[in-house]
PDB file of C-alpha atoms and ligand atoms in Angstrom:
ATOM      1  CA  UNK A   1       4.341  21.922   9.699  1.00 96.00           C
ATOM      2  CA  UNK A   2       2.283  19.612   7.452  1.00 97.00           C
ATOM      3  CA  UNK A   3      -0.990  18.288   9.082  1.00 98.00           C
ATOM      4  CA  UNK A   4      -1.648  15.579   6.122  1.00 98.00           C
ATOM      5  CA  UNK A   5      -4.609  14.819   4.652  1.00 98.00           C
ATOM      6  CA  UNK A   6      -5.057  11.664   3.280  1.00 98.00           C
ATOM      7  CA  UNK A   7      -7.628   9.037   2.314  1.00 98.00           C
ATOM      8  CA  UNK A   8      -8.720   6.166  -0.530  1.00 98.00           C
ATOM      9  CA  UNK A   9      -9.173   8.097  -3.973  1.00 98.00           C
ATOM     10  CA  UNK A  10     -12.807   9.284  -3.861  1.00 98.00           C
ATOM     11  CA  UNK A  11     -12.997   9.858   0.038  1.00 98.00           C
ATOM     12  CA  UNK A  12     -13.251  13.856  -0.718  1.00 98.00           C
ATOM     13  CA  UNK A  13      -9.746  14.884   0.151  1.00 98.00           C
ATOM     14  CA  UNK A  14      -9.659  17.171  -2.876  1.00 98.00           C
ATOM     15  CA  UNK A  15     -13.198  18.666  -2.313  1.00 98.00           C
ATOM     16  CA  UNK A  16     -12.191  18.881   1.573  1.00 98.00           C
ATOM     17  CA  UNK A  17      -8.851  20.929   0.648  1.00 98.00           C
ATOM     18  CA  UNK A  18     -10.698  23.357  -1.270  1.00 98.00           C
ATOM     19  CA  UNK A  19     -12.930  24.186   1.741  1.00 98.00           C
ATOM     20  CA  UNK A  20     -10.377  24.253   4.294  1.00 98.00           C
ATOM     21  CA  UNK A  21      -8.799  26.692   1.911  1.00 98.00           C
ATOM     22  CA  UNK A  22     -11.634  29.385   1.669  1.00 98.00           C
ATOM     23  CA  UNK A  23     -11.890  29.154   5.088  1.00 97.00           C
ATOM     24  CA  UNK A  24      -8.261  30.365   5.258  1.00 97.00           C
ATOM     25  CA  UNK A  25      -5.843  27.922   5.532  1.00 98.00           C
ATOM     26  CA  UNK A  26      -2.590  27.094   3.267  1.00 98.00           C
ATOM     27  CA  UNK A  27      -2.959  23.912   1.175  1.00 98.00           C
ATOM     28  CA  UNK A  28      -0.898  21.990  -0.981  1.00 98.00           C
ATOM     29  CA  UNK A  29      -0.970  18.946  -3.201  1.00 98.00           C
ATOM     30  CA  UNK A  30       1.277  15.569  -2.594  1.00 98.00           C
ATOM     31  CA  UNK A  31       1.316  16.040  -7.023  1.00 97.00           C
ATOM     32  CA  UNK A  32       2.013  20.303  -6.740  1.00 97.00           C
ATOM     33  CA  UNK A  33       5.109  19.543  -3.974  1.00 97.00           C
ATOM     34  CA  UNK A  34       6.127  16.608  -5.970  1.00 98.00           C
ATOM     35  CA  UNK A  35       6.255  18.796  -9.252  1.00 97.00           C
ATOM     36  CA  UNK A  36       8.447  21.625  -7.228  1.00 96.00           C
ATOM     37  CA  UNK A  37      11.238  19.300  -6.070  1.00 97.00           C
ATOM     38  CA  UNK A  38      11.124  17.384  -9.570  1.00 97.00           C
ATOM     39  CA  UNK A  39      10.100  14.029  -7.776  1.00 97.00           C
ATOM     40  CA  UNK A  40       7.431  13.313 -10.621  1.00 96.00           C
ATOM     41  CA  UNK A  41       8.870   9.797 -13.040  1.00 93.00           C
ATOM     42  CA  UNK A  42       7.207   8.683 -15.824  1.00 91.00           C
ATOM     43  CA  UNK A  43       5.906   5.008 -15.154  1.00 90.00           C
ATOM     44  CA  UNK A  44       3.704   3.509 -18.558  1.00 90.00           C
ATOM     45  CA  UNK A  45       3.173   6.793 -19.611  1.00 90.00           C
ATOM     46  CA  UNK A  46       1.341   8.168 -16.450  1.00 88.00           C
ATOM     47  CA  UNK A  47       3.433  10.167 -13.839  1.00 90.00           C
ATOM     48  CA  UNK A  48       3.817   8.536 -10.754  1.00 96.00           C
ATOM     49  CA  UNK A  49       5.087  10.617  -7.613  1.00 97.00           C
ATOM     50  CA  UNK A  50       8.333   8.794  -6.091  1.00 97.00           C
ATOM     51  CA  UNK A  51       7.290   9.210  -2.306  1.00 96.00           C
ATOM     52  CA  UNK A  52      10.489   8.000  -0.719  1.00 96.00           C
ATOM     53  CA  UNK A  53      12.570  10.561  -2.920  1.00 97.00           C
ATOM     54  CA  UNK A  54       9.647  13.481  -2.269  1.00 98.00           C
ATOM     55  CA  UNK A  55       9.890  12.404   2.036  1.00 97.00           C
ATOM     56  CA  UNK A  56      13.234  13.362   1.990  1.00 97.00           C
ATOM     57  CA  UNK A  57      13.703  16.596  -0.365  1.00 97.00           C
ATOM     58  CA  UNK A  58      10.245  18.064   1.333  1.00 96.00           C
ATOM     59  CA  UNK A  59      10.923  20.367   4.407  1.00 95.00           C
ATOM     60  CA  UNK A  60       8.352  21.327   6.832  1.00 96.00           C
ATOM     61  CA  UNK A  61       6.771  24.913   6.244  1.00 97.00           C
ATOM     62  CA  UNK A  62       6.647  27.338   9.448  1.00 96.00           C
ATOM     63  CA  UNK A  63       2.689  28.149   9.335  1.00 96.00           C
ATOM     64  CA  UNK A  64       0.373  24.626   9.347  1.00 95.00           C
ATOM     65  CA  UNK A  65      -0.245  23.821   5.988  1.00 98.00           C
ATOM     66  CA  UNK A  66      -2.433  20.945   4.405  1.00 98.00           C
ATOM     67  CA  UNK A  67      -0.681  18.069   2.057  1.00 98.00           C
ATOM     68  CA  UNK A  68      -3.277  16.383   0.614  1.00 98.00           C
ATOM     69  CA  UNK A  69      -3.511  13.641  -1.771  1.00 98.00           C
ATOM     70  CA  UNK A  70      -3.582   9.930  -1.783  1.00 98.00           C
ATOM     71  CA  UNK A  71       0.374   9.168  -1.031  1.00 98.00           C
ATOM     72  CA  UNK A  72       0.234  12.457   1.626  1.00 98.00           C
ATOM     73  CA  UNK A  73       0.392   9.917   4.669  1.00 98.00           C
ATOM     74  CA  UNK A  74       4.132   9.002   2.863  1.00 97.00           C
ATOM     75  CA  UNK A  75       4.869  12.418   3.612  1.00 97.00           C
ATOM     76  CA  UNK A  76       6.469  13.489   7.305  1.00 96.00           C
ATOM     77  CA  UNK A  77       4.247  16.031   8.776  1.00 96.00           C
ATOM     78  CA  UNK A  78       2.565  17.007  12.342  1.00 95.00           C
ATOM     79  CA  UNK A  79      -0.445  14.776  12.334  1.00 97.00           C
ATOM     80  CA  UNK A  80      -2.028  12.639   9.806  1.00 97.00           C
ATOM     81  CA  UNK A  81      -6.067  12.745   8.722  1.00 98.00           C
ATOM     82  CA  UNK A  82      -7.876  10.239   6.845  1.00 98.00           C
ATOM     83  CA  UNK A  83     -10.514  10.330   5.554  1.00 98.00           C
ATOM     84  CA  UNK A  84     -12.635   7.163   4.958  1.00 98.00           C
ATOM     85  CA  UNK A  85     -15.778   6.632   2.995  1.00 98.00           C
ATOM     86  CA  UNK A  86     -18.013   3.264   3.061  1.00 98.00           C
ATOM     87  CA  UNK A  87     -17.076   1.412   0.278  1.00 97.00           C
ATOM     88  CA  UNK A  88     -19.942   1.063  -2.004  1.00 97.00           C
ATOM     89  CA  UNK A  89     -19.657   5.024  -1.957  1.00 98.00           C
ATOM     90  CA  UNK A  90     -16.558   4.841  -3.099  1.00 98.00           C
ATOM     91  CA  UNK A  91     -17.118   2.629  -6.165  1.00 98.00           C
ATOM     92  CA  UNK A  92     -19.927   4.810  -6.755  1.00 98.00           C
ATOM     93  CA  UNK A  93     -17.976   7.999  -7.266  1.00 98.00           C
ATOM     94  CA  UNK A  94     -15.041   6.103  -8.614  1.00 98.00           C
ATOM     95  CA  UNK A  95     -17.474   5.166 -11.385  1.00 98.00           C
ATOM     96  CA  UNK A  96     -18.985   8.449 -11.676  1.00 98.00           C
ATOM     97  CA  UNK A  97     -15.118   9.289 -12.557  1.00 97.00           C
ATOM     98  CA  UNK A  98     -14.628   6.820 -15.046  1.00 97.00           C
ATOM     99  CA  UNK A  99     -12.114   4.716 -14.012  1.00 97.00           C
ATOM    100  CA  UNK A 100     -12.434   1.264 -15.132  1.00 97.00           C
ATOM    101  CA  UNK A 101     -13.534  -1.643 -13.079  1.00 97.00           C
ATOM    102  CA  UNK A 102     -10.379  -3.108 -12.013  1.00 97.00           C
ATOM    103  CA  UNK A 103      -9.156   0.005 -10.565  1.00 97.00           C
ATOM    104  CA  UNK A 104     -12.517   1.142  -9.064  1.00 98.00           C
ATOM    105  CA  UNK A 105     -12.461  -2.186  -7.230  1.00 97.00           C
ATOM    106  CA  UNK A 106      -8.300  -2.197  -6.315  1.00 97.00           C
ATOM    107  CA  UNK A 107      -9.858   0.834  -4.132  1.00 98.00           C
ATOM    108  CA  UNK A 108     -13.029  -0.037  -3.066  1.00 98.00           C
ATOM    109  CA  UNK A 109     -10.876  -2.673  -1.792  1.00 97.00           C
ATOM    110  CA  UNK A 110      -8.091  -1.268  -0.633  1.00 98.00           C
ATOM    111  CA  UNK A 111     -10.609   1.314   1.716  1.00 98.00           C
ATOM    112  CA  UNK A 112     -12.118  -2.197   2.930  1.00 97.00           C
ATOM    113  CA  UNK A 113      -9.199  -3.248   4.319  1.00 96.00           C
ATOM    114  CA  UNK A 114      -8.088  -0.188   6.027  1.00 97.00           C
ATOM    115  CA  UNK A 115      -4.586   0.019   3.667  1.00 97.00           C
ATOM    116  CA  UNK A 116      -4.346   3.932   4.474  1.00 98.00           C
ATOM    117  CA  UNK A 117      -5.291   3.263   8.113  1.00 97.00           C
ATOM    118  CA  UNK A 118      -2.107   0.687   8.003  1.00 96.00           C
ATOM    119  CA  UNK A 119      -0.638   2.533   5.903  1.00 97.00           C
ATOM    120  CA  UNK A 120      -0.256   5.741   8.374  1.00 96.00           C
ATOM    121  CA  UNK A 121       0.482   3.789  11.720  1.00 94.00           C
ATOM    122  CA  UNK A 122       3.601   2.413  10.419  1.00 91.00           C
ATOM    123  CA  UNK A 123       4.806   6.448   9.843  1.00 85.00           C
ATOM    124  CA  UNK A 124       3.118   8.701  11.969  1.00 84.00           C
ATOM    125  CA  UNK A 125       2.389   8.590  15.921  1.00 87.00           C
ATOM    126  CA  UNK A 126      -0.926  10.865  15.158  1.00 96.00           C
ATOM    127  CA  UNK A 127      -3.200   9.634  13.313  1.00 98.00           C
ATOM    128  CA  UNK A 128      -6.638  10.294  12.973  1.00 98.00           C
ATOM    129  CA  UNK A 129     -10.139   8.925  11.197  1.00 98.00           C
ATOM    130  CA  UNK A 130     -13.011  10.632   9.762  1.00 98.00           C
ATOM    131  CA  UNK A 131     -15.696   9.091   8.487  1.00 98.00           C
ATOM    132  CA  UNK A 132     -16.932  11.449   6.264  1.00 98.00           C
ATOM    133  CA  UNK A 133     -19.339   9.076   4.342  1.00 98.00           C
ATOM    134  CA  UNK A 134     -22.801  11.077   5.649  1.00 97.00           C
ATOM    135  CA  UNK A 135     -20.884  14.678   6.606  1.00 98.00           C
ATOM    136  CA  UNK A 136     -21.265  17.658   4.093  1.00 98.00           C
ATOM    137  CA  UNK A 137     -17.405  19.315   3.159  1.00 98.00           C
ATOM    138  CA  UNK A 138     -17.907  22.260   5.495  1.00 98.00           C
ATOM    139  CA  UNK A 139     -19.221  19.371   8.755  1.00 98.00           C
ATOM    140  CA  UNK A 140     -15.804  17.440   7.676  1.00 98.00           C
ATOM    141  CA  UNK A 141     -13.628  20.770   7.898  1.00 98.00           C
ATOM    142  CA  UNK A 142     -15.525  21.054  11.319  1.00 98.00           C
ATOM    143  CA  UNK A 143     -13.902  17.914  12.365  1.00 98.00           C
ATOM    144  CA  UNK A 144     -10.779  18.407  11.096  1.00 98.00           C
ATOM    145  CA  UNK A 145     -10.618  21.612  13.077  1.00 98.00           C
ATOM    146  CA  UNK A 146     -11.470  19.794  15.966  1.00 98.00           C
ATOM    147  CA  UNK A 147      -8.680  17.438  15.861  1.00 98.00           C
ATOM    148  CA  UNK A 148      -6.154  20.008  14.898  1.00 96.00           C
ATOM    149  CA  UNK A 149      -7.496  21.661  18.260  1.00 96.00           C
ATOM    150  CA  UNK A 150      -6.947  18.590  19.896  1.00 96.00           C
ATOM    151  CA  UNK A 151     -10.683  17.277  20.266  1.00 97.00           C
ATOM    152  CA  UNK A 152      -9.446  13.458  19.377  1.00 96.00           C
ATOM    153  CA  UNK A 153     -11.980  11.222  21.342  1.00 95.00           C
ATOM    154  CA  UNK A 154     -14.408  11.060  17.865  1.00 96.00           C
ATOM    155  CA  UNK A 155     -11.407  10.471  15.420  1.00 98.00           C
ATOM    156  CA  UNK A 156      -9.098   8.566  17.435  1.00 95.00           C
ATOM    157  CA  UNK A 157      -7.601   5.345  14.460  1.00 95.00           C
ATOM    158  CA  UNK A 158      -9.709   1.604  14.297  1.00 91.00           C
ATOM    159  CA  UNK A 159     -12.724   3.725  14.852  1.00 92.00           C
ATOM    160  CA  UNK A 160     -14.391   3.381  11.041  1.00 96.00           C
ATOM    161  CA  UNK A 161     -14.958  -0.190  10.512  1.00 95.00           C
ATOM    162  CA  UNK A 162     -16.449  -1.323   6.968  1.00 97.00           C
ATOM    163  CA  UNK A 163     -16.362  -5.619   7.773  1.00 93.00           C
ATOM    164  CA  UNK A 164     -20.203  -5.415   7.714  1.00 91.00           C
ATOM    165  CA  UNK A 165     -19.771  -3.767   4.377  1.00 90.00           C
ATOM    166  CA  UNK A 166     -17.168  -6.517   3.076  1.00 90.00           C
ATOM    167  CA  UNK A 167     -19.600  -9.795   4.412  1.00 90.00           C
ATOM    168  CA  UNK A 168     -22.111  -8.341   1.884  1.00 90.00           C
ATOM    169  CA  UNK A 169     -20.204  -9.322  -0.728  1.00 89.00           C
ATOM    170  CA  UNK A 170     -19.925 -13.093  -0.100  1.00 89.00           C
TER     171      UNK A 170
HETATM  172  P1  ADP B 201     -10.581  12.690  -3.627  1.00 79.37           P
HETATM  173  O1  ADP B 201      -9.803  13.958  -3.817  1.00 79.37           O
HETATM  174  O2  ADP B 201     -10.412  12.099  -2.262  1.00 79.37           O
HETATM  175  O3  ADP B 201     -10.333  11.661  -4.687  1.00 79.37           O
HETATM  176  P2  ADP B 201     -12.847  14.313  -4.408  1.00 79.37           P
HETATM  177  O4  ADP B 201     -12.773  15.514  -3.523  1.00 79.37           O
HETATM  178  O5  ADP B 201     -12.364  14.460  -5.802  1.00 79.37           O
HETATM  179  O6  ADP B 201     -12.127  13.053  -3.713  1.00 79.37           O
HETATM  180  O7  ADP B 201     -14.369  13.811  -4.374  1.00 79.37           O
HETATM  181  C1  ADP B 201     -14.782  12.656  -5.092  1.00 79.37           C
HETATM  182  C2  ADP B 201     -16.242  12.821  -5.496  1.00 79.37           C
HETATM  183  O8  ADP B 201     -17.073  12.834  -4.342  1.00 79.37           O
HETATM  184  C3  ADP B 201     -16.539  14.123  -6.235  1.00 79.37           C
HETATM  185  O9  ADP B 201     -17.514  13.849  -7.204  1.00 79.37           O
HETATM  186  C4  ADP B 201     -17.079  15.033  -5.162  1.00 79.37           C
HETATM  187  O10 ADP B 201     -17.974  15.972  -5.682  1.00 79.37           O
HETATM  188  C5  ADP B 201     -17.785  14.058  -4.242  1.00 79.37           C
HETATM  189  N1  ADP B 201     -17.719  14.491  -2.843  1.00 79.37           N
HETATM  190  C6  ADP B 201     -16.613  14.905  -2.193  1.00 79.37           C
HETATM  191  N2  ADP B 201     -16.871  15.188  -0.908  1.00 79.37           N
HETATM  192  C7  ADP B 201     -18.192  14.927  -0.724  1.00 79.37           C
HETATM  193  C8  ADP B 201     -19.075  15.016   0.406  1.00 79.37           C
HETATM  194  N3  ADP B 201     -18.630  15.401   1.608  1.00 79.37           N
HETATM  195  N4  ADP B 201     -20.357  14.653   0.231  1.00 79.37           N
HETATM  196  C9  ADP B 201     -20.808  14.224  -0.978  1.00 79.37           C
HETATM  197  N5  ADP B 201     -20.023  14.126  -2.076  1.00 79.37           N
HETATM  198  C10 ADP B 201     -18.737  14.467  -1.965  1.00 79.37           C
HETATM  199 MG1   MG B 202      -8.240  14.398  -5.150  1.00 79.37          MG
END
């Protein structure tokens, strides 16, 4: 089945994936899968995924497999990850990537206010939070395996909390 991997752009799903991977295991892309069952539109000239379309073409593979991506928590799969990343870390790497300001801060918002956490209770019965902020790629693997081994107590969801974070700003 899937185990999804999801999180606020800039949270290190993509870096994450790729480690997970040389350590062995299958991974996929919400963009790849969407680009195999032709569930990719073109919305003012970027291509935008259409989720609800992708949910119910995708079938589950036999072997675990990671979905990762932004919209993966859209996706139906055996447990859901996120991974969350104080905010002002966020807008730093979103910067560091160039997006402009309005959508740097539509996410450093959105990762504020939980969205994803929200996001993923209203689909999926198992859901799970790492705060990967201060962990290194291979220590956030590490916890991953952990929960996929069914070591929940550190993960379990409402855990990460970022108000502290948001009170700074006013
Ligand atoms: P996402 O796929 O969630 O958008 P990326 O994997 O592309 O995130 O990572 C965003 C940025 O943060 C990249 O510059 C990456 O090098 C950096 N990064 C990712 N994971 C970590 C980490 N655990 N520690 C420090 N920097 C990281
Ligand atoms: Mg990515």
């Amino acid at each position: 089945m899937f185990i999804i991997l999801t999180g606020t752009p800039g949270t290190g799903k993509t870096t994450v994936a790729k480690t997970l991977a040389s350590r062995g295991y299958d991974t996929v892309t919400v963009e790849e899968l969407a680009r195999e069952h032709n569930c990719l539109e073109e919305v003012d000239g970027e291509l935008e995924v259409d989720v609800d379309k992708l949910a119910k073409a995708v079938s589950q593979p036999e072997k675990d497999t990671i979905l990762e991506g932004h919209l993966a928590h859209f996706m139906p799969g055996r447990m859901n990850i996120i991974l969350r990343c104080h905010p002002e870390t966020i807008r730093k790497r979103l910067e560091e990537r160039g997006y402009d300001s309005e959508k740097v801060q539509e996410n450093v918002e959105a990762e504020a206010i939980d969205l994803i956490l929200s996001e993923s209770t209203q689909k999926c019965l198992f859901v799970f939070e790492i705060d990967a902020t201060e962990l290194s790629p291979e220590n956030i693997v590490d916890s991953i395996e952990r929960i996929m081994n069914g070591e929940i107590d550190d993960y379990s969801p409402g855990k990460v909390d970022w108000s502290m974070a948001v009170m700074e700003w006013y």
